[in-house]
Amino acid sequence: ALTLVVAMLAPRFAVDVIGIAAADAVFVLAPAGVGMLAAAFVLSRTTAGPLADRRRVITGGLVLVSVALGVAAGLPALGRAVGLLGPEGQEIGVMGTAHLGLVGGIMASTLAAGVGFASIVVAAQTLMQERAPIRARGRVFAVQLTMGNLLAVIPLLSIGGLADLVGVNRVLIVLAVSVLLVAVLSRRDWEREDEPVGDSEVASPPSSPGR
């Protein structure tokens, strides 16, 4: 759902927020695809080390996506604060060195977002395959795919209207904060799951009654 929402906002972000032509928006978005392919290639072949810890990869991917969205939204705002960019919707006339640096920073953030997206998806899918019972694995993935597509409709219908009301940049900031919150909650769940069971919580076998 998050991938679809970002893909829906990205062209408008490039034109209205950055101020580049619609035909050039693909150059800003292309690094995200490169990052997803590279991360998927590396993670699919990792069997040891920190990248083999699926839960850590998921949490790290969420944090990376959050930071990348925040940087992508913050750089144009910084550019307007220093007078580098005009009002939203105004196209950049001549690309100078400072403009190229700004666009390059946003491209780097989209690259990082692509790595984060792939980290979440690959690690989560792998974790589901490892934990799902063999006989129910097909049903588990079918339900996951159906529910994912169903729940993705809600943000797709609402985010566009919200962007019209408050602006694409603010929506990206809200998304960044929301993803970071999910990462924190995910981390807490992993830690709670890893907590050792105390002696008092271990149920002792019932003693047989005496005759």
Backbone as a chain_set.jsonl record, in Angstrom:
{"seq": "ALTLVVAMLAPRFAVDVIGIAAADAVFVLAPAGVGMLAAAFVLSRTTAGPLADRRRVITGGLVLVSVALGVAAGLPALGRAVGLLGPEGQEIGVMGTAHLGLVGGIMASTLAAGVGFASIVVAAQTLMQERAPIRARGRVFAVQLTMGNLLAVIPLLSIGGLADLVGVNRVLIVLAVSVLLVAVLSRRDWEREDEPVGDSEVASPPSSPGR", "coords": {"N": [[0.833, -1.203, 0.0], [1.905, 1.249, 0.802], [3.907, 1.553, -1.118], [2.357, 1.843, -3.451], [1.017, 4.226, -2.855], [3.128, 6.106, -2.675], [4.096, 5.895, -5.282], [1.906, 6.948, -6.619], [1.904, 9.604, -5.75], [4.354, 10.535, -6.585], [4.821, 11.567, -9.348], [3.362, 14.001, -9.285], [4.63, 15.226, -7.167], [7.176, 15.632, -8.268], [6.616, 17.497, -10.299], [5.049, 19.629, -9.141], [6.238, 20.213, -6.621], [9.102, 19.973, -6.777], [9.511, 21.263, -9.202], [10.202, 20.518, -11.8], [9.983, 19.465, -15.258], [7.217, 17.474, -16.405], [7.969, 15.404, -18.085], [10.52, 14.865, -17.224], [10.259, 13.704, -14.807], [10.61, 11.005, -14.52], [13.322, 10.577, -14.213], [13.831, 11.278, -11.612], [12.433, 9.344, -10.255], [13.455, 6.943, -11.114], [15.796, 5.996, -9.635], [14.602, 4.73, -7.423], [13.555, 2.324, -8.397], [15.973, 1.116, -9.143], [17.174, 0.84, -6.635], [15.388, -0.956, -5.415], [15.695, -3.27, -7.0], [18.426, -3.836, -6.586], [18.547, -4.242, -3.781], [16.769, -6.396, -3.504], [18.166, -8.336, -4.948], [20.502, -8.665, -3.383], [19.478, -9.38, -0.826], [18.086, -11.73, -1.37], [20.072, -13.536, -1.67], [21.425, -13.694, 0.671], [22.441, -15.484, 3.422], [23.569, -15.49, 5.893], [24.777, -13.542, 8.7], [24.019, -10.075, 9.634], [22.04, -9.286, 7.763], [20.603, -11.552, 7.399], [18.848, -11.714, 9.457], [15.621, -11.558, 9.573], [13.667, -10.036, 10.9], [15.078, -7.827, 11.865], [15.835, -6.714, 9.432], [13.354, -5.974, 8.36], [12.486, -3.997, 10.201], [14.629, -2.191, 9.93], [14.271, -1.537, 7.229], [11.821, -0.187, 7.323], [12.547, 2.069, 8.866], [14.434, 3.188, 7.134], [12.853, 3.833, 4.882], [11.185, 5.724, 6.08], [13.031, 7.782, 6.785], [13.972, 8.41, 4.221], [11.652, 9.376, 2.92], [11.177, 11.599, 4.525], [13.496, 13.146, 4.004], [13.194, 13.564, 1.242], [10.919, 15.161, 1.257], [11.823, 17.277, 2.789], [14.014, 18.518, 1.517], [13.104, 20.107, -0.81], [11.625, 22.021, 0.65], [13.675, 23.21, 2.121], [15.102, 24.258, -0.015], [13.341, 26.241, -0.912], [13.344, 27.873, 1.305], [15.854, 29.031, 1.24], [15.694, 30.448, -1.037], [16.165, 29.124, -3.41], [14.292, 27.709, -4.873], [11.187, 28.548, -6.435], [7.731, 29.456, -5.768], [5.453, 26.712, -5.067], [4.608, 24.683, -7.81], [5.728, 26.292, -9.708], [7.808, 26.092, -12.435], [11.245, 25.173, -12.739], [13.364, 27.324, -14.383], [16.083, 27.502, -15.58], [18.415, 25.005, -15.054], [20.675, 25.146, -12.584], [23.86, 24.658, -10.882], [23.264, 24.425, -8.148], [20.584, 23.657, -8.279], [20.859, 21.184, -9.522], [22.228, 19.829, -7.508], [20.234, 19.77, -5.542], [18.214, 18.252, -6.797], [19.704, 15.952, -7.164], [20.086, 15.154, -4.497], [17.457, 14.484, -3.828], [17.061, 12.374, -5.607], [18.882, 10.57, -4.514], [17.57, 10.063, -2.108], [15.258, 8.789, -3.051], [16.436, 6.512, -4.071], [17.333, 5.318, -1.674], [14.817, 4.909, -0.521], [13.776, 2.984, -2.262], [15.481, 0.827, -1.668], [14.707, 0.417, 0.979], [11.964, -0.279, 0.666], [12.182, -2.724, -0.775], [13.586, -4.214, 1.133], [11.712, -4.493, 3.189], [9.63, -5.937, 1.902], [10.889, -8.299, 0.839], [12.04, -9.472, 3.153], [9.756, -9.783, 4.773], [8.132, -11.489, 3.228], [9.797, -13.734, 3.151], [9.885, -14.386, 5.867], [7.222, -15.074, 6.278], [7.052, -17.378, 4.676], [8.784, -19.039, 6.082], [7.468, -19.392, 8.492], [4.862, -20.169, 7.991], [2.658, -22.966, 8.03], [3.331, -25.897, 6.101], [1.214, -27.173, 4.713], [-0.692, -25.2, 4.718], [0.404, -23.073, 3.439], [-0.095, -22.009, 0.867], [-2.701, -20.998, 1.192], [-2.231, -19.078, 3.161], [-0.616, -17.155, 1.855], [-2.353, -16.447, -0.176], [-4.463, -15.237, 1.223], [-3.028, -13.15, 2.39], [-2.262, -11.672, 0.105], [-4.765, -10.953, -0.917], [-5.89, -9.435, 1.214], [-3.964, -7.433, 1.359], [-4.236, -6.103, -1.124], [-6.861, -5.254, -0.833], [-6.814, -3.544, 1.429], [-5.114, -1.638, 0.451], [-6.637, -0.024, -1.142], [-7.917, 1.864, 0.425], [-6.002, 3.924, 1.408], [-5.233, 4.819, -1.148], [-7.514, 6.017, -2.159], [-7.904, 8.094, -0.384], [-5.515, 9.549, 0.033], [-4.939, 11.091, -2.244], [-6.935, 13.119, -2.245], [-6.276, 14.291, 0.196], [-3.747, 15.291, -0.391], [-4.466, 17.289, -2.162], [-5.648, 19.066, -0.424], [-3.774, 19.763, 1.65], [-1.284, 19.664, 0.495], [1.377, 18.031, -1.318], [3.896, 17.745, -0.148], [3.451, 17.93, 2.632], [1.881, 15.677, 3.001], [3.732, 13.666, 2.427], [5.442, 14.018, 4.6], [3.728, 13.3, 6.696], [3.372, 10.615, 6.019], [6.023, 9.74, 6.38], [6.362, 10.059, 9.165], [4.388, 8.302, 10.052], [5.303, 5.813, 9.085], [7.669, 5.614, 10.533], [6.614, 5.392, 13.098], [5.353, 2.909, 12.857], [7.645, 1.351, 12.568], [8.796, 1.631, 15.118], [6.816, 0.427, 16.733], [6.902, -2.117, 15.623], [9.473, -2.911, 16.326], [9.193, -2.999, 19.107], [7.397, -5.101, 19.344], [8.954, -7.246, 18.382], [10.935, -7.323, 20.386], [9.39, -7.93, 22.618], [8.548, -10.451, 21.898], [10.916, -11.818, 21.995], [11.532, -11.878, 24.656], [12.638, -13.716, 27.463], [10.926, -16.394, 29.022], [9.875, -16.195, 32.335], [10.678, -17.974, 35.389], [8.48, -18.092, 37.004], [6.444, -18.01, 35.21], [6.416, -20.333, 33.888], [4.544, -23.119, 33.445], [4.037, -25.634, 35.755], [3.984, -29.195, 35.589], [0.912, -30.843, 36.347], [0.451, -32.343, 39.499], [-0.084, -35.749, 40.303], [-3.002, -36.823, 41.947], [-2.973, -38.033, 45.311], [-3.745, -41.282, 46.625]], "CA": [[0.0, 0.0, 0.0], [2.797, 2.409, 0.865], [4.556, 1.669, -2.428], [1.383, 2.384, -4.397], [0.742, 5.624, -2.507], [4.284, 6.914, -3.068], [4.122, 5.936, -6.743], [0.846, 7.833, -7.066], [2.253, 10.99, -5.434], [5.668, 10.91, -7.098], [4.823, 12.499, -10.49], [2.902, 15.321, -8.86], [5.701, 15.774, -6.337], [8.252, 16.105, -9.137], [6.201, 18.664, -11.075], [4.566, 20.742, -8.319], [7.1, 20.529, -5.486], [10.471, 20.227, -7.221], [9.471, 22.256, -10.256], [10.78, 20.028, -13.048], [8.979, 19.115, -16.252], [6.614, 16.158, -16.204], [8.731, 14.412, -18.836], [11.766, 14.578, -16.508], [9.963, 13.113, -13.503], [11.081, 9.62, -14.485], [14.712, 10.538, -13.759], [13.803, 11.358, -10.155], [11.84, 8.125, -9.724], [14.196, 5.76, -11.545], [16.642, 5.396, -8.596], [13.84, 3.85, -6.525], [13.555, 1.0, -9.014], [17.326, 0.564, -9.044], [17.371, 0.423, -5.25], [14.594, -2.15, -5.138], [16.323, -4.411, -7.665], [19.694, -4.145, -5.928], [18.277, -4.809, -2.456], [16.17, -7.727, -3.68], [19.237, -9.244, -5.382], [21.4, -8.945, -2.257], [18.779, -10.069, 0.263], [17.692, -13.075, -1.776], [21.256, -14.403, -1.655], [22.064, -13.591, 1.978], [22.059, -16.579, 4.313], [24.231, -15.339, 7.194], [25.084, -12.172, 9.043], [22.881, -9.23, 10.064], [20.979, -9.233, 6.755], [19.81, -12.77, 7.475], [17.865, -11.521, 10.514], [14.49, -10.998, 8.831], [12.973, -9.026, 11.688], [15.908, -6.618, 11.866], [15.775, -6.138, 8.084], [12.055, -5.319, 8.22], [12.514, -2.758, 10.983], [15.559, -1.283, 9.277], [13.653, -1.05, 6.007], [10.827, 0.818, 7.686], [13.252, 3.289, 9.262], [15.053, 3.754, 5.938], [11.79, 4.455, 4.097], [10.752, 6.927, 6.803], [14.054, 8.823, 6.635], [14.029, 8.801, 2.814], [10.497, 10.225, 2.639], [11.39, 12.866, 5.208], [14.512, 13.912, 3.273], [12.612, 13.988, -0.036], [10.003, 16.269, 1.524], [12.508, 18.397, 3.426], [14.943, 19.221, 0.628], [12.466, 21.229, -1.503], [11.295, 23.064, 1.618], [14.919, 23.915, 2.385], [15.416, 25.033, -1.201], [12.502, 27.447, -0.925], [13.741, 28.734, 2.413], [17.062, 29.771, 0.868], [15.439, 31.157, -2.282], [16.609, 28.364, -4.577], [13.088, 27.341, -5.607], [10.08, 29.483, -6.354], [6.516, 28.883, -5.181], [5.086, 25.397, -5.571], [3.964, 24.731, -9.11], [6.523, 27.079, -10.645], [8.848, 25.248, -13.012], [12.606, 25.711, -12.757], [13.689, 27.776, -15.732], [17.407, 27.017, -15.972], [18.989, 24.17, -14.009], [22.031, 25.489, -12.201], [24.562, 23.663, -10.059], [22.521, 24.236, -6.906], [19.393, 22.876, -8.595], [21.289, 19.797, -9.756], [22.513, 19.236, -6.205], [18.963, 19.512, -4.879], [17.582, 17.106, -7.46], [20.523, 14.786, -6.859], [19.765, 14.71, -3.141], [16.145, 13.817, -3.856], [17.275, 11.085, -6.273], [19.518, 9.685, -3.533], [16.547, 9.64, -1.144], [14.393, 7.787, -3.696], [17.221, 5.272, -4.109], [17.244, 4.727, -0.34], [13.449, 4.429, -0.326], [13.652, 1.719, -2.985], [16.161, -0.209, -0.872], [13.86, 0.133, 2.136], [10.772, -1.003, 0.221], [12.556, -4.109, -1.078], [13.96, -4.884, 2.378], [10.478, -4.858, 3.889], [8.869, -6.956, 1.17], [11.621, -9.558, 0.752], [12.166, -10.07, 4.482], [8.442, -10.192, 5.266], [7.712, -12.675, 2.478], [10.621, -14.857, 3.605], [9.44, -14.742, 7.212], [5.945, -15.778, 6.137], [7.32, -18.719, 4.161], [9.428, -19.837, 7.119], [6.584, -19.645, 9.629], [3.566, -20.737, 7.594], [2.646, -24.422, 7.887], [3.495, -26.287, 4.704], [-0.075, -27.482, 4.089], [-1.518, -23.991, 4.634], [1.207, -21.972, 2.915], [-0.801, -21.392, -0.256], [-3.825, -20.206, 1.704], [-1.694, -17.927, 3.89], [-0.189, -16.133, 0.9], [-3.531, -15.971, -0.899], [-5.162, -14.297, 2.111], [-2.187, -11.952, 2.52], [-2.348, -10.895, -1.133], [-6.108, -10.383, -1.019], [-6.049, -8.384, 2.207], [-3.087, -6.325, 0.999], [-4.863, -5.34, -2.205], [-8.081, -4.636, -0.328], [-6.48, -2.428, 2.31], [-4.407, -0.599, -0.304], [-7.609, 0.86, -1.782], [-8.286, 2.944, 1.349], [-5.118, 5.084, 1.279], [-5.206, 5.334, -2.513], [-8.669, 6.883, -2.344], [-7.887, 9.231, 0.545], [-4.285, 10.327, -0.005], [-5.014, 12.076, -3.307], [-7.706, 14.263, -1.758], [-5.518, 14.949, 1.257], [-2.69, 16.06, -1.036], [-5.081, 18.504, -2.712], [-5.988, 19.988, 0.658], [-2.641, 20.234, 2.453], [-0.063, 19.662, -0.29], [2.08, 16.756, -1.421], [5.013, 17.719, 0.798], [2.953, 17.619, 3.978], [1.444, 14.281, 2.998], [4.936, 12.849, 2.536], [5.919, 14.106, 5.983], [2.82, 12.471, 7.498], [3.723, 9.231, 5.721], [7.304, 9.44, 7.009], [6.143, 9.897, 10.604], [3.585, 7.087, 10.249], [6.162, 4.65, 8.877], [8.578, 5.547, 11.676], [5.826, 4.87, 14.217], [5.21, 1.468, 12.618], [8.937, 0.739, 12.861], [8.955, 1.582, 16.575], [5.91, -0.601, 17.24], [7.421, -3.406, 15.175], [10.628, -3.224, 17.168], [8.702, -3.373, 20.439], [6.804, -6.439, 19.242], [10.032, -8.22, 18.294], [11.575, -7.433, 21.693], [8.472, -8.64, 23.501], [8.543, -11.855, 21.504], [12.198, -12.426, 22.363], [11.723, -11.893, 26.101], [12.603, -15.072, 28.018], [9.83, -16.685, 29.94], [10.361, -16.325, 33.698], [10.385, -19.25, 36.051], [7.143, -18.076, 37.573], [5.465, -18.111, 34.153], [6.435, -21.677, 33.342], [3.531, -23.936, 34.123], [4.552, -26.916, 36.188], [3.03, -30.265, 35.306], [0.061, -31.123, 37.493], [0.821, -33.546, 40.261], [-1.176, -36.727, 40.38], [-3.59, -36.838, 43.299], [-2.679, -39.201, 46.113], [-4.883, -42.155, 46.938]], "C": [[0.867, 1.251, 0.0], [3.491, 2.629, -0.469], [3.618, 2.281, -3.449], [1.101, 3.857, -4.124], [1.885, 6.523, -2.955], [4.369, 7.008, -4.588], [3.045, 6.867, -7.297], [1.214, 9.306, -6.849], [3.51, 11.464, -6.149], [5.621, 11.837, -8.316], [4.382, 13.908, -10.113], [3.944, 16.001, -7.982], [6.806, 16.361, -7.209], [7.874, 17.396, -9.843], [5.885, 19.853, -10.173], [5.568, 21.173, -7.251], [8.522, 20.861, -5.941], [10.5, 21.311, -8.288], [10.143, 21.818, -11.539], [9.658, 19.628, -13.991], [8.457, 17.701, -16.002], [7.394, 15.071, -16.926], [10.019, 14.012, -18.121], [11.525, 13.911, -15.16], [10.501, 11.692, -13.395], [12.517, 9.541, -13.979], [14.8, 10.631, -12.232], [13.327, 10.048, -9.547], [12.656, 6.879, -10.055], [15.103, 5.171, -10.463], [15.886, 4.48, -7.638], [13.78, 2.435, -7.096], [14.916, 0.336, -8.949], [17.593, 0.063, -7.631], [16.606, -0.835, -4.902], [15.231, -3.382, -5.762], [17.612, -4.818, -6.955], [19.466, -4.795, -4.565], [17.682, -6.202, -2.557], [17.234, -8.736, -4.087], [20.124, -9.643, -4.209], [20.698, -9.778, -1.19], [18.395, -11.494, -0.109], [18.852, -14.056, -1.744], [21.998, -14.366, -0.328], [21.543, -14.686, 2.893], [22.695, -16.471, 5.693], [24.508, -13.865, 7.423], [23.85, -11.372, 9.423], [21.734, -9.211, 9.062], [20.136, -10.502, 6.724], [18.766, -12.718, 8.587], [16.659, -10.795, 9.91], [13.817, -9.868, 9.608], [13.762, -7.722, 11.727], [15.86, -5.937, 10.498], [14.452, -5.399, 7.871], [12.044, -3.985, 8.961], [13.453, -1.737, 10.358], [15.003, -0.718, 7.984], [12.605, 0.007, 6.281], [11.479, 2.142, 8.072], [13.861, 3.97, 8.043], [14.017, 4.449, 5.056], [11.329, 5.752, 4.759], [11.743, 8.071, 6.613], [14.084, 9.323, 5.19], [12.857, 9.709, 2.447], [10.654, 11.591, 3.303], [12.413, 13.746, 4.503], [13.947, 14.426, 1.957], [11.652, 15.155, 0.151], [10.719, 17.49, 2.074], [13.421, 19.179, 2.503], [14.275, 20.334, -0.179], [12.081, 22.369, -0.564], [12.537, 23.878, 1.975], [15.32, 24.788, 1.197], [14.587, 26.3, -1.308], [12.898, 28.408, 0.184], [14.963, 29.576, 2.062], [16.895, 30.485, -0.47], [15.864, 30.427, -3.531], [15.435, 27.981, -5.473], [12.032, 28.406, -5.42], [8.89, 28.847, -5.676], [6.2, 27.518, -5.791], [4.295, 25.548, -6.867], [4.731, 25.526, -10.138], [7.708, 26.239, -11.136], [10.194, 25.95, -12.975], [12.957, 26.09, -14.195], [14.989, 27.181, -16.234], [17.997, 26.251, -14.8], [20.43, 24.58, -13.752], [22.657, 24.39, -11.349], [23.815, 23.38, -8.768], [21.26, 23.409, -7.148], [19.746, 21.404, -8.827], [21.623, 19.102, -8.446], [21.247, 18.89, -5.448], [18.273, 18.292, -5.466], [18.38, 15.837, -7.196], [20.278, 14.247, -5.455], [18.432, 13.986, -3.077], [16.26, 12.462, -4.536], [17.938, 10.089, -5.332], [18.503, 9.192, -2.506], [15.59, 8.628, -1.761], [15.119, 6.453, -3.843], [17.152, 4.556, -2.767], [15.85, 4.192, -0.061], [13.228, 3.116, -1.05], [14.312, 0.568, -2.244], [15.295, -0.588, 0.328], [12.618, -0.652, 1.765], [11.095, -2.478, -0.035], [12.921, -4.877, 0.187], [12.727, -5.346, 3.138], [9.793, -6.033, 3.217], [9.584, -8.301, 1.181], [11.697, -10.239, 2.117], [10.821, -10.552, 5.006], [7.946, -11.444, 4.546], [8.504, -13.91, 2.921], [10.177, -15.336, 4.982], [8.111, -15.498, 7.172], [6.156, -17.199, 5.635], [7.925, -19.612, 5.235], [8.449, -20.246, 8.216], [5.262, -20.307, 9.251], [3.663, -22.257, 7.521], [2.655, -24.809, 6.413], [2.142, -26.505, 4.033], [-0.938, -26.242, 3.91], [-0.786, -22.831, 3.981], [0.506, -21.256, 1.764], [-1.947, -20.519, 0.208], [-3.342, -18.961, 2.439], [-1.315, -16.808, 2.922], [-1.361, -15.602, 0.088], [-4.304, -14.954, -0.066], [-4.356, -13.007, 2.251], [-2.29, -11.065, 1.287], [-3.708, -10.224, -1.264], [-6.294, -9.227, -0.042], [-5.173, -7.176, 1.887], [-3.693, -5.46, -0.094], [-6.113, -4.613, -1.723], [-7.767, -3.409, 0.518], [-5.736, -1.313, 1.58], [-5.373, 0.385, -0.95], [-7.902, 2.07, -0.894], [-7.325, 4.121, 1.259], [-5.077, 5.659, -0.129], [-6.359, 6.292, -2.763], [-8.581, 8.155, -1.503], [-6.669, 10.127, 0.396], [-4.337, 11.409, -1.082], [-5.784, 13.32, -2.888], [-6.982, 15.016, -0.669], [-4.383, 15.791, 0.673], [-3.236, 17.338, -1.66], [-5.334, 19.541, -1.62], [-4.752, 20.588, 1.331], [-1.335, 20.263, 1.678], [0.664, 18.328, -0.236], [3.184, 16.654, -0.38], [4.558, 17.339, 2.202], [2.469, 16.171, 4.073], [2.643, 13.355, 3.121], [5.498, 12.874, 3.953], [5.046, 13.255, 6.908], [3.127, 10.995, 7.272], [5.032, 8.837, 6.406], [7.15, 9.206, 8.505], [5.37, 8.609, 10.888], [4.438, 5.837, 10.097], [7.146, 4.502, 10.032], [7.862, 5.002, 12.907], [5.628, 3.364, 14.075], [6.521, 0.746, 12.928], [9.159, 0.604, 14.366], [8.071, 0.49, 17.17], [6.38, -1.998, 16.838], [8.595, -3.842, 16.038], [10.191, -3.67, 18.56], [8.099, -4.766, 20.413], [7.884, -7.509, 19.163], [10.679, -8.418, 19.667], [10.694, -8.182, 22.681], [8.45, -10.134, 23.176], [9.809, -12.571, 21.942], [12.426, -12.481, 23.868], [11.654, -13.324, 26.629], [11.463, -15.228, 29.003], [10.393, -16.92, 31.33], [9.969, -17.653, 34.319], [8.966, -19.285, 36.581], [6.069, -18.261, 36.518], [5.418, -19.501, 33.548], [5.47, -22.541, 34.133], [4.142, -25.283, 34.49], [3.535, -27.996, 35.911], [2.187, -30.568, 36.536], [0.48, -32.401, 38.201], [-0.384, -34.471, 40.343], [-1.717, -36.782, 41.797], [-3.244, -38.13, 44.029], [-3.93, -40.012, 46.41], [-5.147, -42.139, 48.429]], "O": [[0.587, 2.205, -0.726], [3.647, 3.769, -0.907], [4.025, 3.142, -4.229], [0.961, 4.647, -5.058], [1.653, 7.578, -3.545], [4.677, 8.07, -5.129], [3.249, 7.505, -8.33], [0.875, 10.157, -7.671], [3.714, 12.668, -6.306], [6.339, 12.837, -8.318], [4.965, 14.89, -10.572], [4.118, 17.217, -8.049], [7.314, 17.447, -6.933], [8.703, 18.295, -9.979], [6.384, 20.956, -10.398], [5.731, 22.368, -7.002], [9.084, 21.886, -5.554], [11.384, 22.168, -8.295], [10.612, 22.663, -12.302], [8.512, 19.472, -13.57], [9.162, 16.849, -15.462], [7.478, 13.942, -16.443], [10.557, 12.936, -18.38], [12.475, 13.588, -14.448], [10.814, 11.227, -12.299], [12.897, 8.538, -13.374], [15.744, 10.117, -11.633], [13.756, 9.675, -8.455], [12.56, 5.87, -9.356], [15.188, 3.947, -10.363], [16.473, 3.545, -7.094], [13.936, 1.46, -6.361], [15.01, -0.871, -8.725], [18.17, -1.009, -7.446], [17.111, -1.69, -4.175], [15.303, -4.431, -5.122], [17.861, -6.006, -6.746], [20.117, -5.786, -4.231], [18.044, -7.092, -1.787], [17.211, -9.876, -3.623], [20.461, -10.817, -4.052], [21.251, -10.766, -0.705], [18.38, -12.375, 0.751], [18.645, -15.269, -1.785], [23.08, -14.941, -0.206], [20.337, -14.797, 3.112], [22.394, -17.275, 6.575], [24.483, -13.052, 6.499], [22.755, -11.926, 9.524], [20.572, -9.129, 9.46], [19.077, -10.532, 6.096], [17.893, -13.583, 8.655], [16.673, -9.574, 9.756], [13.442, -8.852, 9.023], [13.184, -6.639, 11.634], [15.845, -4.708, 10.42], [14.43, -4.324, 7.272], [11.638, -2.965, 8.405], [13.119, -0.556, 10.264], [15.232, 0.449, 7.668], [12.509, 0.993, 5.549], [11.024, 3.208, 7.658], [13.813, 5.194, 7.928], [14.276, 5.535, 4.539], [11.109, 6.756, 4.083], [11.345, 9.197, 6.315], [14.205, 10.526, 4.955], [13.041, 10.702, 1.742], [10.306, 12.617, 2.717], [12.225, 14.959, 4.409], [14.179, 15.576, 1.585], [11.578, 16.041, -0.7], [10.278, 18.618, 1.855], [13.59, 20.385, 2.683], [14.827, 21.433, -0.238], [12.191, 23.541, -0.926], [12.46, 25.099, 2.116], [15.811, 25.904, 1.368], [15.091, 27.331, -1.753], [12.798, 29.624, 0.019], [15.094, 30.707, 2.531], [17.851, 31.066, -0.983], [15.925, 31.024, -4.605], [15.573, 27.937, -6.695], [11.979, 29.08, -4.391], [9.029, 27.789, -5.062], [6.632, 27.213, -6.902], [3.435, 26.42, -6.997], [4.424, 25.451, -11.328], [8.504, 25.743, -10.338], [10.279, 27.165, -13.156], [12.855, 25.269, -15.106], [14.994, 26.433, -17.211], [18.075, 26.77, -13.687], [21.301, 24.386, -14.6], [22.06, 23.336, -11.128], [23.736, 22.23, -8.334], [20.902, 22.562, -6.33], [19.032, 20.503, -8.388], [21.335, 17.917, -8.283], [21.175, 17.853, -4.788], [17.808, 17.414, -4.739], [17.802, 14.764, -7.023], [20.264, 13.035, -5.242], [18.289, 12.995, -2.362], [15.63, 11.498, -4.1], [17.604, 8.904, -5.342], [18.561, 8.039, -2.079], [15.15, 7.702, -1.079], [14.503, 5.391, -3.754], [16.942, 3.345, -2.711], [15.702, 3.142, 0.565], [12.565, 2.223, -0.522], [13.772, -0.537, -2.195], [15.164, -1.767, 0.658], [12.248, -1.593, 2.468], [10.379, -3.369, 0.424], [12.604, -6.06, 0.305], [12.696, -6.456, 3.669], [9.419, -7.005, 3.873], [8.977, -9.327, 1.49], [11.45, -11.44, 2.23], [10.744, -11.616, 5.62], [7.406, -12.354, 5.175], [7.945, -14.998, 3.05], [10.102, -16.538, 5.237], [7.9, -16.442, 7.934], [5.506, -18.127, 6.116], [7.622, -20.803, 5.298], [8.584, -21.32, 8.803], [4.615, -20.934, 10.091], [4.647, -22.786, 7.004], [2.057, -24.128, 5.58], [1.94, -26.067, 2.9], [-1.821, -26.221, 3.052], [-1.3, -21.713, 3.966], [0.517, -20.027, 1.7], [-2.15, -19.423, -0.316], [-3.97, -17.906, 2.352], [-1.656, -15.647, 3.146], [-1.368, -14.433, -0.297], [-4.748, -13.93, -0.585], [-4.915, -11.91, 2.233], [-2.393, -9.844, 1.406], [-3.798, -9.066, -1.672], [-6.794, -8.167, -0.417], [-5.575, -6.035, 2.112], [-3.671, -4.232, -0.007], [-6.392, -3.492, -2.151], [-8.381, -2.356, 0.345], [-5.727, -0.17, 2.038], [-4.985, 1.507, -1.275], [-8.111, 3.173, -1.398], [-7.783, 5.244, 1.049], [-4.903, 6.867, -0.293], [-6.207, 7.27, -3.495], [-9.135, 9.186, -1.884], [-6.764, 11.336, 0.607], [-3.843, 12.517, -0.872], [-5.346, 14.442, -3.141], [-7.056, 16.243, -0.604], [-4.088, 16.875, 1.176], [-2.548, 18.359, -1.685], [-5.244, 20.744, -1.862], [-4.698, 21.798, 1.556], [-0.359, 20.838, 2.159], [0.584, 17.594, 0.749], [3.385, 15.592, 0.208], [5.196, 16.53, 2.876], [2.632, 15.522, 5.107], [2.581, 12.36, 3.843], [5.978, 11.854, 4.448], [5.557, 12.571, 7.796], [3.142, 10.21, 8.221], [5.145, 7.737, 6.947], [7.732, 8.271, 9.055], [5.666, 7.906, 11.854], [4.315, 4.902, 10.888], [7.427, 3.385, 10.466], [8.443, 4.234, 13.674], [5.724, 2.627, 15.057], [6.508, -0.35, 13.488], [9.655, -0.422, 14.834], [8.522, -0.284, 18.013], [6.27, -2.945, 17.616], [8.694, -5.005, 16.431], [10.755, -4.607, 19.124], [8.27, -5.533, 21.36], [7.765, -8.56, 19.793], [10.944, -9.551, 20.068], [11.185, -8.973, 23.487], [8.346, -10.972, 24.071], [9.793, -13.769, 22.225], [13.409, -13.068, 24.318], [10.731, -14.066, 26.294], [11.099, -14.295, 29.718], [11.288, -17.747, 31.502], [9.068, -18.35, 33.851], [8.322, -20.334, 36.615], [4.933, -18.615, 36.834], [4.503, -19.825, 32.79], [5.586, -22.667, 35.352], [4.695, -25.98, 33.639], [2.333, -27.743, 35.989], [2.7, -30.551, 37.655], [0.817, -33.403, 37.57], [-1.531, -34.034, 40.438], [-0.941, -36.786, 42.752], [-3.225, -39.202, 43.423], [-5.039, -39.477, 46.439], [-6.065, -42.81, 48.9]]}, "num_chains": 1, "name": "protein.A"}
